[in-house]
Amino acid sequence: MLIAGVSEKFDLSPDTLRYYERIGLIPRVNRNNNGIRDYTEEDCRWVEFIKCMRAVGLPVEILIEYVGLFQQGDETKEARKELLIEQRKQLFTRMEDMKKVLERLDYKITSYEQTIVKKEKTLNKPQD
């Protein structure tokens, strides 16, 4: 699949795909006889994985480390697993923090709505 198709499929710009490849977030993509990137299904799975991990906030540096470990082979399975476990812990903490913020926002919105309703009722009272 050419870069335009991958770009459309994953809603990433061609520049982003080239950048991901250049910095090692996705392994080097094969090129056809004309030198044009030709993404395989495996390449697309890497793009999907990286997009998913970036969407939840995993740092580029961590993902580069993960890809590097993967490329070293099976002897890095435990290191990769530990890297993912640590990132999961950090993501969980961020989610808990976000949950607290969401609860606070819900409280503020409810308070705001109650205040507005009270004020609107006083505006609708007949004047003497």
PDB file of C-alpha atoms in Angstrom:
ATOM      1  CA  MET A   1       0.000   0.000   0.000  1.00  0.00           C
ATOM      2  CA  LEU A   2       1.360   3.413  -0.897  1.00  0.00           C
ATOM      3  CA  ILE A   3       1.814   6.180   1.656  1.00  0.00           C
ATOM      4  CA  ALA A   4      -1.336   7.990   0.466  1.00  0.00           C
ATOM      5  CA  GLY A   5      -3.441   4.911   1.224  1.00  0.00           C
ATOM      6  CA  VAL A   6      -1.855   4.402   4.637  1.00  0.00           C
ATOM      7  CA  SER A   7      -2.287   8.093   5.366  1.00  0.00           C
ATOM      8  CA  GLU A   8      -5.985   7.904   4.572  1.00  0.00           C
ATOM      9  CA  LYS A   9      -6.526   4.589   6.352  1.00  0.00           C
ATOM     10  CA  PHE A  10      -5.025   5.795   9.630  1.00  0.00           C
ATOM     11  CA  ASP A  11      -5.855   9.496   9.330  1.00  0.00           C
ATOM     12  CA  LEU A  12      -2.204  10.498   9.583  1.00  0.00           C
ATOM     13  CA  SER A  13      -0.464  12.833   7.199  1.00  0.00           C
ATOM     14  CA  PRO A  14       2.213  11.442   4.890  1.00  0.00           C
ATOM     15  CA  ASP A  15       4.665  13.765   6.653  1.00  0.00           C
ATOM     16  CA  THR A  16       3.784  12.164   9.992  1.00  0.00           C
ATOM     17  CA  LEU A  17       4.300   8.677   8.552  1.00  0.00           C
ATOM     18  CA  ARG A  18       7.683   9.666   7.141  1.00  0.00           C
ATOM     19  CA  TYR A  19       8.607  11.265  10.481  1.00  0.00           C
ATOM     20  CA  TYR A  20       7.601   8.124  12.400  1.00  0.00           C
ATOM     21  CA  GLU A  21       9.808   6.066  10.117  1.00  0.00           C
ATOM     22  CA  ARG A  22      12.727   8.511  10.291  1.00  0.00           C
ATOM     23  CA  ILE A  23      12.822   8.539  14.100  1.00  0.00           C
ATOM     24  CA  GLY A  24      12.338   4.790  14.403  1.00  0.00           C
ATOM     25  CA  LEU A  25       8.755   4.670  15.637  1.00  0.00           C
ATOM     26  CA  ILE A  26       7.929   2.325  12.812  1.00  0.00           C
ATOM     27  CA  PRO A  27      10.487  -0.003  11.277  1.00  0.00           C
ATOM     28  CA  ARG A  28      11.978   0.972   7.926  1.00  0.00           C
ATOM     29  CA  VAL A  29       9.325   0.603   5.207  1.00  0.00           C
ATOM     30  CA  ASN A  30      10.281  -1.272   2.047  1.00  0.00           C
ATOM     31  CA  ARG A  31      10.354   0.646  -1.197  1.00  0.00           C
ATOM     32  CA  ASN A  32       9.291  -0.444  -4.655  1.00  0.00           C
ATOM     33  CA  ASN A  33      11.498  -0.298  -7.754  1.00  0.00           C
ATOM     34  CA  ASN A  34      10.770   3.422  -8.114  1.00  0.00           C
ATOM     35  CA  GLY A  35      11.889   4.151  -4.544  1.00  0.00           C
ATOM     36  CA  ILE A  36       8.331   4.782  -3.336  1.00  0.00           C
ATOM     37  CA  ARG A  37       7.339   3.469   0.094  1.00  0.00           C
ATOM     38  CA  ASP A  38       5.305   0.281  -0.165  1.00  0.00           C
ATOM     39  CA  TYR A  39       3.671  -0.517   3.173  1.00  0.00           C
ATOM     40  CA  THR A  40       2.997  -4.164   3.995  1.00  0.00           C
ATOM     41  CA  GLU A  41       0.279  -5.415   6.332  1.00  0.00           C
ATOM     42  CA  GLU A  42       2.937  -5.712   9.038  1.00  0.00           C
ATOM     43  CA  ASP A  43       3.951  -2.076   8.479  1.00  0.00           C
ATOM     44  CA  CYS A  44       0.306  -1.080   8.793  1.00  0.00           C
ATOM     45  CA  ARG A  45       0.007  -2.983  12.071  1.00  0.00           C
ATOM     46  CA  TRP A  46       2.987  -0.982  13.378  1.00  0.00           C
ATOM     47  CA  VAL A  47       1.327   2.280  12.285  1.00  0.00           C
ATOM     48  CA  GLU A  48      -1.893   1.232  14.014  1.00  0.00           C
ATOM     49  CA  PHE A  49      -0.019   0.269  17.202  1.00  0.00           C
ATOM     50  CA  ILE A  50       1.918   3.548  17.313  1.00  0.00           C
ATOM     51  CA  LYS A  51      -1.190   5.619  16.617  1.00  0.00           C
ATOM     52  CA  CYS A  52      -3.042   3.826  19.421  1.00  0.00           C
ATOM     53  CA  MET A  53      -0.189   4.276  21.898  1.00  0.00           C
ATOM     54  CA  ARG A  54       0.256   7.950  20.992  1.00  0.00           C
ATOM     55  CA  ALA A  55      -3.497   8.526  21.365  1.00  0.00           C
ATOM     56  CA  VAL A  56      -3.288   7.548  25.039  1.00  0.00           C
ATOM     57  CA  GLY A  57      -0.277   9.729  25.587  1.00  0.00           C
ATOM     58  CA  LEU A  58       2.686   7.372  25.523  1.00  0.00           C
ATOM     59  CA  PRO A  59       5.813   9.435  24.897  1.00  0.00           C
ATOM     60  CA  VAL A  60       7.606   9.118  21.576  1.00  0.00           C
ATOM     61  CA  GLU A  61      10.832   8.232  23.395  1.00  0.00           C
ATOM     62  CA  ILE A  62       9.213   5.245  25.120  1.00  0.00           C
ATOM     63  CA  LEU A  63       7.802   4.003  21.838  1.00  0.00           C
ATOM     64  CA  ILE A  64      11.166   4.367  20.116  1.00  0.00           C
ATOM     65  CA  GLU A  65      12.690   2.316  22.931  1.00  0.00           C
ATOM     66  CA  TYR A  66       9.978  -0.319  22.559  1.00  0.00           C
ATOM     67  CA  VAL A  67      10.487  -0.602  18.776  1.00  0.00           C
ATOM     68  CA  GLY A  68      14.256  -0.805  19.287  1.00  0.00           C
ATOM     69  CA  LEU A  69      13.827  -3.618  21.792  1.00  0.00           C
ATOM     70  CA  PHE A  70      11.450  -5.413  19.455  1.00  0.00           C
ATOM     71  CA  GLN A  71      13.984  -5.249  16.659  1.00  0.00           C
ATOM     72  CA  GLN A  72      16.593  -6.861  18.917  1.00  0.00           C
ATOM     73  CA  GLY A  73      14.538 -10.049  19.012  1.00  0.00           C
ATOM     74  CA  ASP A  74      12.894 -12.420  21.438  1.00  0.00           C
ATOM     75  CA  GLU A  75      15.519 -11.965  24.149  1.00  0.00           C
ATOM     76  CA  THR A  76      13.921  -8.555  24.866  1.00  0.00           C
ATOM     77  CA  LYS A  77      10.398  -9.867  25.497  1.00  0.00           C
ATOM     78  CA  GLU A  78      10.600  -9.302  29.251  1.00  0.00           C
ATOM     79  CA  ALA A  79      12.058  -5.806  28.842  1.00  0.00           C
ATOM     80  CA  ARG A  80       9.269  -4.906  26.399  1.00  0.00           C
ATOM     81  CA  LYS A  81       6.656  -6.302  28.743  1.00  0.00           C
ATOM     82  CA  GLU A  82       8.080  -4.330  31.681  1.00  0.00           C
ATOM     83  CA  LEU A  83       8.094  -1.172  29.559  1.00  0.00           C
ATOM     84  CA  LEU A  84       4.420  -1.671  28.734  1.00  0.00           C
ATOM     85  CA  ILE A  85       3.543  -2.479  32.345  1.00  0.00           C
ATOM     86  CA  GLU A  86       5.200   0.732  33.532  1.00  0.00           C
ATOM     87  CA  GLN A  87       3.389   2.766  30.892  1.00  0.00           C
ATOM     88  CA  ARG A  88       0.108   1.139  31.896  1.00  0.00           C
ATOM     89  CA  LYS A  89       0.698   2.160  35.516  1.00  0.00           C
ATOM     90  CA  GLN A  90       1.371   5.735  34.445  1.00  0.00           C
ATOM     91  CA  LEU A  91      -1.692   5.766  32.187  1.00  0.00           C
ATOM     92  CA  PHE A  92      -3.841   4.429  35.025  1.00  0.00           C
ATOM     93  CA  THR A  93      -2.604   7.216  37.310  1.00  0.00           C
ATOM     94  CA  ARG A  94      -3.381   9.827  34.650  1.00  0.00           C
ATOM     95  CA  MET A  95      -6.841   8.327  34.191  1.00  0.00           C
ATOM     96  CA  GLU A  96      -7.497   8.498  37.926  1.00  0.00           C
ATOM     97  CA  ASP A  97      -6.398  12.139  37.931  1.00  0.00           C
ATOM     98  CA  MET A  98      -8.635  12.849  34.961  1.00  0.00           C
ATOM     99  CA  LYS A  99     -11.545  11.116  36.709  1.00  0.00           C
ATOM    100  CA  LYS A 100     -11.144  13.490  39.656  1.00  0.00           C
ATOM    101  CA  VAL A 101     -11.097  16.481  37.324  1.00  0.00           C
ATOM    102  CA  LEU A 102     -14.186  15.173  35.538  1.00  0.00           C
ATOM    103  CA  GLU A 103     -16.026  14.781  38.842  1.00  0.00           C
ATOM    104  CA  ARG A 104     -15.088  18.335  39.782  1.00  0.00           C
ATOM    105  CA  LEU A 105     -16.298  19.635  36.441  1.00  0.00           C
ATOM    106  CA  ASP A 106     -19.575  17.729  36.849  1.00  0.00           C
ATOM    107  CA  TYR A 107     -20.014  19.329  40.263  1.00  0.00           C
ATOM    108  CA  LYS A 108     -19.288  22.789  38.880  1.00  0.00           C
ATOM    109  CA  ILE A 109     -21.702  22.274  35.973  1.00  0.00           C
ATOM    110  CA  THR A 110     -24.448  21.061  38.314  1.00  0.00           C
ATOM    111  CA  SER A 111     -23.845  24.016  40.639  1.00  0.00           C
ATOM    112  CA  TYR A 112     -23.896  26.373  37.687  1.00  0.00           C
ATOM    113  CA  GLU A 113     -27.161  24.919  36.406  1.00  0.00           C
ATOM    114  CA  GLN A 114     -28.763  25.185  39.857  1.00  0.00           C
ATOM    115  CA  THR A 115     -27.638  28.796  40.175  1.00  0.00           C
ATOM    116  CA  ILE A 116     -28.986  29.692  36.742  1.00  0.00           C
ATOM    117  CA  VAL A 117     -32.332  28.011  37.418  1.00  0.00           C
ATOM    118  CA  LYS A 118     -32.708  29.963  40.692  1.00  0.00           C
ATOM    119  CA  LYS A 119     -31.881  33.241  38.981  1.00  0.00           C
ATOM    120  CA  GLU A 120     -34.256  32.535  36.104  1.00  0.00           C
ATOM    121  CA  LYS A 121     -37.087  31.845  38.562  1.00  0.00           C
ATOM    122  CA  THR A 122     -36.579  35.264  40.135  1.00  0.00           C
ATOM    123  CA  LEU A 123     -36.691  36.851  36.695  1.00  0.00           C
ATOM    124  CA  ASN A 124     -40.041  35.229  35.928  1.00  0.00           C
ATOM    125  CA  LYS A 125     -41.706  36.446  39.154  1.00  0.00           C
ATOM    126  CA  PRO A 126     -44.371  39.060  38.556  1.00  0.00           C
ATOM    127  CA  GLN A 127     -43.321  42.506  39.722  1.00  0.00           C
ATOM    128  CA  ASP A 128     -45.569  44.256  42.297  1.00  0.00           C
TER     129      ASP A 128
END
